[in-house]
Short mmCIF file of C-alpha atoms in Angstrom, two decimals:
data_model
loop_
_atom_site.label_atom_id
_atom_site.label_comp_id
_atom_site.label_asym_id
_atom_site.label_seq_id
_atom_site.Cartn_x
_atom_site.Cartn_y
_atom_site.Cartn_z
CA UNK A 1026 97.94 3.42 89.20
CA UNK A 1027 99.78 0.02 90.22
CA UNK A 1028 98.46 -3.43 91.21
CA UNK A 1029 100.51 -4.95 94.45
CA UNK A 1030 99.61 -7.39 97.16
CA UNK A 1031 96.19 -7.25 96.48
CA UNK A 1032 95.43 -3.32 97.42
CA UNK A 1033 95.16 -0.95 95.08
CA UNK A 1034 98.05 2.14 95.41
CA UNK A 1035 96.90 5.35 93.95
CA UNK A 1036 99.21 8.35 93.00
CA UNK A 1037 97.26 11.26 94.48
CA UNK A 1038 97.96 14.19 96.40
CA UNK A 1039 95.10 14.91 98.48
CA UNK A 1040 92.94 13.02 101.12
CA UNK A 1041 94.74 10.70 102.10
CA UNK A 1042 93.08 8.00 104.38
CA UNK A 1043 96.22 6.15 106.02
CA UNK A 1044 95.80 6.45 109.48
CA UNK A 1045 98.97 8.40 111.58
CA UNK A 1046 99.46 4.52 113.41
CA UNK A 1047 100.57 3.05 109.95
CA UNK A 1048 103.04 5.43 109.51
CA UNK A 1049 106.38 4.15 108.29
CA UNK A 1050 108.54 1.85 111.18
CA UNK A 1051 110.47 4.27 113.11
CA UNK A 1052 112.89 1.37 113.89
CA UNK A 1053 113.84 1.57 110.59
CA UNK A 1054 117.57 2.52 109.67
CA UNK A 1055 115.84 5.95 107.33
CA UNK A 1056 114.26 7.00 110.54
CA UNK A 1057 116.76 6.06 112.78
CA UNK A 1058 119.11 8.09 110.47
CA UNK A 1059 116.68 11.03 110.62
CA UNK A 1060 117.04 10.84 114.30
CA UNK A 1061 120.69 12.12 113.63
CA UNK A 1062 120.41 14.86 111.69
CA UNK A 1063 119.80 18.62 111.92
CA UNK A 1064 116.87 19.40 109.81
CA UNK A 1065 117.51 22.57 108.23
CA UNK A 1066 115.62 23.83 104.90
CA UNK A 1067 118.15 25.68 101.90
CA UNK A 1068 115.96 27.51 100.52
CA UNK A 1069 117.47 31.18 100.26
CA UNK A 1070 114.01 33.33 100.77
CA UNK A 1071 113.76 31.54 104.29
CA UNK A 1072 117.16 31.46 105.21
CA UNK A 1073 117.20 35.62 104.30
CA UNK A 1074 113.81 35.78 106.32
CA UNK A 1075 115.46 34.38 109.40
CA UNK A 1076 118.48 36.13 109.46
CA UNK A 1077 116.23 39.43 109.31
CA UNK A 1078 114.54 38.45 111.93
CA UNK A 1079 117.52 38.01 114.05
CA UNK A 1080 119.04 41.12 113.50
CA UNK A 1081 115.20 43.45 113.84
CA UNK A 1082 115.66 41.26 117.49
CA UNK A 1083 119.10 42.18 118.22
CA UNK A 1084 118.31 46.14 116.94
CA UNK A 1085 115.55 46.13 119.58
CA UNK A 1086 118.25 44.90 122.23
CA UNK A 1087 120.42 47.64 121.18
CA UNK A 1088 118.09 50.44 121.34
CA UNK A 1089 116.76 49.12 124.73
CA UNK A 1090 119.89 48.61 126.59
CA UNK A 1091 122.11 51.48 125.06
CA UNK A 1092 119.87 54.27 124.25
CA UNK A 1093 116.50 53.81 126.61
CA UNK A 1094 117.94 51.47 129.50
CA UNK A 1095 121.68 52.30 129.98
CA UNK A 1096 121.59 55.99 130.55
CA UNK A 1097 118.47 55.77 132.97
CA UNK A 1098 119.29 57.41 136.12
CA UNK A 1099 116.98 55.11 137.69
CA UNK A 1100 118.73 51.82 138.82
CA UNK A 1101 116.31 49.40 139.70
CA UNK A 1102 114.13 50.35 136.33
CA UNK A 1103 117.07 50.03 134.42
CA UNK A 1104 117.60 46.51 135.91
CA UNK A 1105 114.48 45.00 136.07
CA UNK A 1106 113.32 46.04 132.67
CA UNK A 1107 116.82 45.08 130.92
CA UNK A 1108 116.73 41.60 132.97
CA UNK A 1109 113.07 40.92 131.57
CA UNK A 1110 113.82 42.54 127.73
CA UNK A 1111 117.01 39.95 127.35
CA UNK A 1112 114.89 37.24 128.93
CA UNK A 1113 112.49 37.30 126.62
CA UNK A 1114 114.59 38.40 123.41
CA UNK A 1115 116.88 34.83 124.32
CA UNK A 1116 113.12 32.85 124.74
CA UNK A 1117 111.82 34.22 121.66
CA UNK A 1118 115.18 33.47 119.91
CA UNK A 1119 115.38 29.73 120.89
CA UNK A 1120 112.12 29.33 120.44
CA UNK A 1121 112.91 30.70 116.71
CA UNK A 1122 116.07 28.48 116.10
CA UNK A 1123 114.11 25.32 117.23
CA UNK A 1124 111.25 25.61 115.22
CA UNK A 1125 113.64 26.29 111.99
CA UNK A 1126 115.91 22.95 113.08
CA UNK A 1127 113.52 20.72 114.14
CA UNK A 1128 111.93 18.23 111.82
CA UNK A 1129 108.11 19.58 111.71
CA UNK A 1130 107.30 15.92 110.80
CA UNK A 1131 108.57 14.79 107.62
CA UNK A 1132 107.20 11.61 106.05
CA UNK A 1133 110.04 9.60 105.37
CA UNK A 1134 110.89 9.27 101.30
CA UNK A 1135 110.70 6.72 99.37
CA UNK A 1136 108.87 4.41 101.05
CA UNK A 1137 106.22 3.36 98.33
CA UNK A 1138 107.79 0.10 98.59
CA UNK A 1139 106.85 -3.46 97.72
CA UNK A 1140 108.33 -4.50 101.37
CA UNK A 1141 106.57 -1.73 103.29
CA UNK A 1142 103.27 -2.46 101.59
CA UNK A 1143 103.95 -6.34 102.75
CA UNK A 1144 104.40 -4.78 106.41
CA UNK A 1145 101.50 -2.31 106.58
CA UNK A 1146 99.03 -6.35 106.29
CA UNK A 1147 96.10 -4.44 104.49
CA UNK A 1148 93.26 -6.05 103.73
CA UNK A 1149 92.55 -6.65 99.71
CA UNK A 1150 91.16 -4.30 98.26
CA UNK A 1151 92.04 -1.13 100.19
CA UNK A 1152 93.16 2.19 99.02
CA UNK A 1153 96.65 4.09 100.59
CA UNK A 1154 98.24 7.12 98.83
CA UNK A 1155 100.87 7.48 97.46
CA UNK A 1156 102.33 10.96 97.04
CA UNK A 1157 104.30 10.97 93.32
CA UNK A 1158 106.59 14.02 93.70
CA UNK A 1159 108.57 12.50 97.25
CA UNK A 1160 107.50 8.96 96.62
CA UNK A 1161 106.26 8.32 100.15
CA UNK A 1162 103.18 6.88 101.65
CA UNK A 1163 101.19 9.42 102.80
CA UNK A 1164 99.58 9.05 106.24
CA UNK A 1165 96.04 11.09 107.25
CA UNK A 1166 96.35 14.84 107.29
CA UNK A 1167 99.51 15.02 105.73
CA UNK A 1168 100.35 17.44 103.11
CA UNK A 1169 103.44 18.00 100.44
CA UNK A 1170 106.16 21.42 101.01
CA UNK A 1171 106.64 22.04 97.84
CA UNK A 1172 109.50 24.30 99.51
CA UNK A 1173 110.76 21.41 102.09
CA UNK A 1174 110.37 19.02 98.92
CA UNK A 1175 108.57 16.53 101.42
CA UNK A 1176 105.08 15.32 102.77
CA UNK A 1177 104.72 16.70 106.49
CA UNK A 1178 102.37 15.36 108.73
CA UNK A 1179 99.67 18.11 110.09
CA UNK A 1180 101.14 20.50 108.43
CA UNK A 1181 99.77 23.94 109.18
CA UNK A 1182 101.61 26.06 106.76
CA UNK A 1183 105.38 26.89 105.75
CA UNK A 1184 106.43 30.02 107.19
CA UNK A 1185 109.69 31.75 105.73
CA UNK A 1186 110.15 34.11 108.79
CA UNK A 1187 111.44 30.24 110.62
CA UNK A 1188 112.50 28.63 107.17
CA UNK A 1189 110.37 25.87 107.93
CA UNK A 1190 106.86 23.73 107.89
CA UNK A 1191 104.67 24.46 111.05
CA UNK A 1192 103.72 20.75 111.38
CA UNK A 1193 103.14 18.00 113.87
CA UNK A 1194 106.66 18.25 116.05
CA UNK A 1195 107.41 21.70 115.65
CA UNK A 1196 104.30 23.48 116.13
CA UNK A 1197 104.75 24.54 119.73
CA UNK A 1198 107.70 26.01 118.96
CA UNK A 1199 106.23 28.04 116.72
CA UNK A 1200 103.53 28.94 119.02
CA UNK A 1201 106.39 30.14 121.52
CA UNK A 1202 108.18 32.47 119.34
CA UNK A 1203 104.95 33.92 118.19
CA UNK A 1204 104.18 34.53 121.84
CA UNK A 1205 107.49 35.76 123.04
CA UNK A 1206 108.22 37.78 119.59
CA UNK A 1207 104.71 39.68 120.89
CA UNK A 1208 105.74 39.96 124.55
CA UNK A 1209 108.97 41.52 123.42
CA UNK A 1210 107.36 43.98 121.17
CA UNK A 1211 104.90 45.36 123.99
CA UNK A 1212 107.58 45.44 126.11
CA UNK A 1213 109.68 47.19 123.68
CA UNK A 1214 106.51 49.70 122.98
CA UNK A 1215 105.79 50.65 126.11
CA UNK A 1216 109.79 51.37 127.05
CA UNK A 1217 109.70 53.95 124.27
CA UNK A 1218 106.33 55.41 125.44
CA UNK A 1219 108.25 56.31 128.81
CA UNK A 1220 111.40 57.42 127.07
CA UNK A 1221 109.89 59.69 124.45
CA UNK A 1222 108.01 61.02 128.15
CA UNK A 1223 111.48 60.96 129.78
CA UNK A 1224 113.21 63.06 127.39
CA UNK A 1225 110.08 65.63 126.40
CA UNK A 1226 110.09 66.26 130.22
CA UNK A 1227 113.35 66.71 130.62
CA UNK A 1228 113.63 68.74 127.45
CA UNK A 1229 115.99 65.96 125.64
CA UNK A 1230 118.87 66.31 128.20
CA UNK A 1231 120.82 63.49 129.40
CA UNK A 1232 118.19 61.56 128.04
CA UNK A 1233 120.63 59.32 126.05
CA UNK A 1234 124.09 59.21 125.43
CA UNK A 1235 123.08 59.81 121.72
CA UNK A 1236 122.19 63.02 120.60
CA UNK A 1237 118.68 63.78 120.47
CA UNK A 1238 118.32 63.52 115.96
CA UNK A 1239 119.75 60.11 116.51
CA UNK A 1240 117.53 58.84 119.60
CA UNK A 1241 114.84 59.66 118.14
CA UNK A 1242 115.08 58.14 114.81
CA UNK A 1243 116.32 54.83 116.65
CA UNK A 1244 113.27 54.47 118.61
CA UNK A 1245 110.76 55.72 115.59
CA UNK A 1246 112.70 53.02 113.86
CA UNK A 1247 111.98 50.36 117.19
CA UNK A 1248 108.12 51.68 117.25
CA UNK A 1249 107.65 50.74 114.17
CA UNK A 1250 109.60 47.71 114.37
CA UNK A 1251 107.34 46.77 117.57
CA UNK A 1252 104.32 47.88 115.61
CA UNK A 1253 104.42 45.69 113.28
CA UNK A 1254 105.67 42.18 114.75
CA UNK A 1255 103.05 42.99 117.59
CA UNK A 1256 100.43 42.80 115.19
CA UNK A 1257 101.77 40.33 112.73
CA UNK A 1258 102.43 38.03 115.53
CA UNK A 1259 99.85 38.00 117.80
CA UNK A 1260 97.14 37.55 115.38
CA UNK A 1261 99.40 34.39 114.41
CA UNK A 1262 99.85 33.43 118.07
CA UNK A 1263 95.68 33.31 118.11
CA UNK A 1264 95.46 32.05 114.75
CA UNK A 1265 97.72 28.41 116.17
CA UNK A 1266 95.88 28.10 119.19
CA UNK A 1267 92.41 28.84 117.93
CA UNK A 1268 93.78 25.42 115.21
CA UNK A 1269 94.89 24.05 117.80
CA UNK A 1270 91.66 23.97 120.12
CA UNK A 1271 89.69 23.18 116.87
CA UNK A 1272 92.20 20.48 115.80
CA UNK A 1273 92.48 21.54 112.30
CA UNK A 1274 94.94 22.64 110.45
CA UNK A 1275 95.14 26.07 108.31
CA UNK A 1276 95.21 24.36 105.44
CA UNK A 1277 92.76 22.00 106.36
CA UNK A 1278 90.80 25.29 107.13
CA UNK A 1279 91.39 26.94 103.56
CA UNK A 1280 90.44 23.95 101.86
CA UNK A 1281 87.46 23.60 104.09
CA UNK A 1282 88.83 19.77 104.22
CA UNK A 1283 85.42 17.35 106.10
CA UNK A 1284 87.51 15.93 108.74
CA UNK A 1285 88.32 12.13 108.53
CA UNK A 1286 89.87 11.87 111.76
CA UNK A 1287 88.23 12.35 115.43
CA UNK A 1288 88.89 15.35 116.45
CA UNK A 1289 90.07 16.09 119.91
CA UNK A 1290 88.57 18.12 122.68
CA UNK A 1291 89.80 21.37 123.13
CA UNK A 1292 91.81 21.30 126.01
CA UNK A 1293 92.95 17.52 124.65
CA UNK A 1294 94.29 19.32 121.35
CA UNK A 1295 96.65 21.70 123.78
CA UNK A 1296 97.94 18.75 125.69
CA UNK A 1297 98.86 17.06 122.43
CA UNK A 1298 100.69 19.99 120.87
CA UNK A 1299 102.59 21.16 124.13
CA UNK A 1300 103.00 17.72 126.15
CA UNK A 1301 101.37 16.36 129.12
CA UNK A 1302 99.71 18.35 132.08
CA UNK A 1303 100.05 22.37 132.08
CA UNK A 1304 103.20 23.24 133.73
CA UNK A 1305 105.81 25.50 132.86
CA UNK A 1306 107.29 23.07 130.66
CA UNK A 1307 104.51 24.73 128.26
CA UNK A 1308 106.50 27.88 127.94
CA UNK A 1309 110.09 26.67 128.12
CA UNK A 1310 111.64 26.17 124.41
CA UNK A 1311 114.44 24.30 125.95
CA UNK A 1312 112.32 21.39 127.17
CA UNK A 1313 113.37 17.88 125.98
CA UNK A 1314 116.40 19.51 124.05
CA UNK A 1315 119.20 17.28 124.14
CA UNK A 1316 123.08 18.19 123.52
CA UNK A 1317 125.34 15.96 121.78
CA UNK A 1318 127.61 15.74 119.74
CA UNK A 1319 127.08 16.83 116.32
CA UNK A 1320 129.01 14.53 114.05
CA UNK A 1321 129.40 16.06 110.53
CA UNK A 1322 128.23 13.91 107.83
CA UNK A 1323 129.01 13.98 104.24
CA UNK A 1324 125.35 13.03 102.88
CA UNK A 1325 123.80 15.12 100.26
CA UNK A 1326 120.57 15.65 97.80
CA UNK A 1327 117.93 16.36 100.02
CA UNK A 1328 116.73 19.74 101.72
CA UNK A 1329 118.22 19.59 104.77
CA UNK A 1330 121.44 19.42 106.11
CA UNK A 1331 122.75 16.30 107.65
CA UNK A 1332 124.80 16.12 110.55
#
C-alpha cells in the first residue's frame, strides 16, 4: 500500500471502482503510440490455434469448390452456392484476422504514476487500483490476461482460436466470426447432404472428379469439420449476445461479480458493442478499417508486435 496526494492507492486485482471516464489521457504520447501499432499476441498456443483455423476454413473451400461444386452439372447451383460459400468463408476470415489484430482494449502500462494521480484531481481520501503485475491503473470492469500480460477493459474472456482478449473494442468482431464461422458450416452441411444424395442417386458416377474412396472421406472429413464449429460456435455466437443484452461480461458472470456500473438496456448494450443505429454496418468486418502504411518499428518487450 502507498500514501500519495492524499488518496490512498491499493495493489489489488479485483473490483476495481475507477470509473471507464478516468481512464488514462488518450492524448498522451503511450496512447498515441498505441494508435500505431498492430496489436498482435506471441503466445505460440494461440498463434497454432489460428493458423488451424485458417487452414479447417480453406479445407472446407477446397472440398466445396473442387469436389461438391466444380463437377456439378448444374450451372447456376454451382454458381450461386460457390459465390455465397467464398463470401462468407472471406467474412468469417476478416472478421477472424481483426479480432486477433485489434487491441481488445488494453489499459495502458505503467501508468501508476505520481503525475497521472496529480491529473485524475481525486478527492482525499479515495480508493483507485492499482493492478501490481502490469503496473497500470485499473479502470471499472477491467480485468488482467495473464496471456496478453495486460489489464483489458470489459474483458469477456481470452480465446486462443483468435489469439486474443474478447474485450471492449474487439468484441464485435468476435461476434462476426462466430456468426459467419456458423453460417459457413450450415452451408457447408447442407452442400454435402445434397452431394452424398447426388452421388447415391447417381450410383457415384461423375459425381466428382475424385474417385468415389476419396470423395467420400473428404466430405466425412468436412461433416465433421462442420459438425463441430456449428456447434462450438453458435452456442458462442448466443453466449456474446445474450452478455451483451445483459451487459455483463463472462467473467463477470463466473464470478457472479454485483454490478457497480449501470447497466444498459438491452437493445442500448447492442448499439454500444456494434456502433450506432442497425444498419448493415452491423455485419460488415471491414467497417471503420483504415489502410496505411505500416511503418516497421524496432520496439520490443511487450506482447505485441509493433509496427
Amino acid at each position: 500500500t502507498m500514501q500519495s496526494s492524499g488518496h490512498r492507492f491499493r495493489d489489488v486485482e479485483h473490483h476495481p471502482l475507477l470509473a471507464d471516464n478516468d481512464s488514462y489521457d488518450s492524448s498522451s504520447s503511450s496512447e498515441a503510440d498505441m494508435a500505431e501499432r498492430v496489436w498482435f499476441i506471441r503466445d505460440g498456443c494461440g498463434m497454432v490455434c489460428a493458423i488451424m483455423t485458417w487452414l479447417l476454413v480453406v479445407y472446407a473451400d477446397f472440398v466445396v469448390t473442387f469436389v461438391m461444386l466444380l463437377p456439378s452439372k448444374d450451372f447456376w447451383y454451382s454458381v450461386i452456392n460457390g459465390v455465397l460459400f467464398n463470401c462468407l468463408a472471406v467474412l468469417a476470415l476478416s472478421s477472424h484476422l481483426r479480432t486477433m489484430l485489434t487491441d481488445p482494449g488494453a489499459v495502458p502500462k505503467g501508468n501508476a504514476t505520481k503525475e497521472y494521480m496529480d491529473n485524475l484531481q481525486l478527492k482525499p481520501g479515495e480508493v483507485i487500483y492499482k493492478c501490481p503485475k502490469c503496473c497500470s491503473i485499473k479502470p471499472e470492469r477491467a480485468h488482467h490476461c495473464s496471456i496478453c500480460k495486460r489489464c483489458i477493459r470489459k474483458m469477456d474472456h481470452h480465446c486462443p482460436w483468435v489469439n486474443n482478449c474478447v474485450g471492449e473494442k474487439n468484441q464485435r468482431f468476435f461476434v462476426l466470426f462466430t456468426m459467419y464461422i456458423a453460417l459457413i458450416s450450415a452451408h457447408a452441411l447442407v452442400l454435402c447432404g445434397f452431394q452424398f444424395f447426388s452421388c447415391v442417386r447417381g450410383q457415384w458416377t461423375e459425381c466428382s472428379d475424385f474417385s468415389p474412396p476419396v470423395t467420400v472421406i473428404l466430405m466425412i472429413f468436412l461433416c465433421l469439420e462442420g459438425f463441430l464449429f456449428l456447434t462450438f460456435t453458435a452456442v458462442m455466437f448466443g453466449t456474446q449476445i445474450h452478455s451483451i443484452c445483459n451487459d455483463e461480461t463472462e467473467i463477470e458472470r463466473l464470478k457472479s461479480e454485483k454490478p457497480t456500473w449501470e447497466r444498459r438496456l438491452r437493445w442500448e448494450g447492442m448499439k454500444s458493442v456494434f456502433g450506432g443505429q442497425p444498419s448493415l454496418l452491423w455485419i460488415n468486418p471491414f467497417a471503420g478499417f483504415r489502410i496505411r502504411r505500416l511503418l516497421l518499428r524496432g520496439k520490443k518487450g511487450g506482447p505485441e508486435f509493433s509496427v
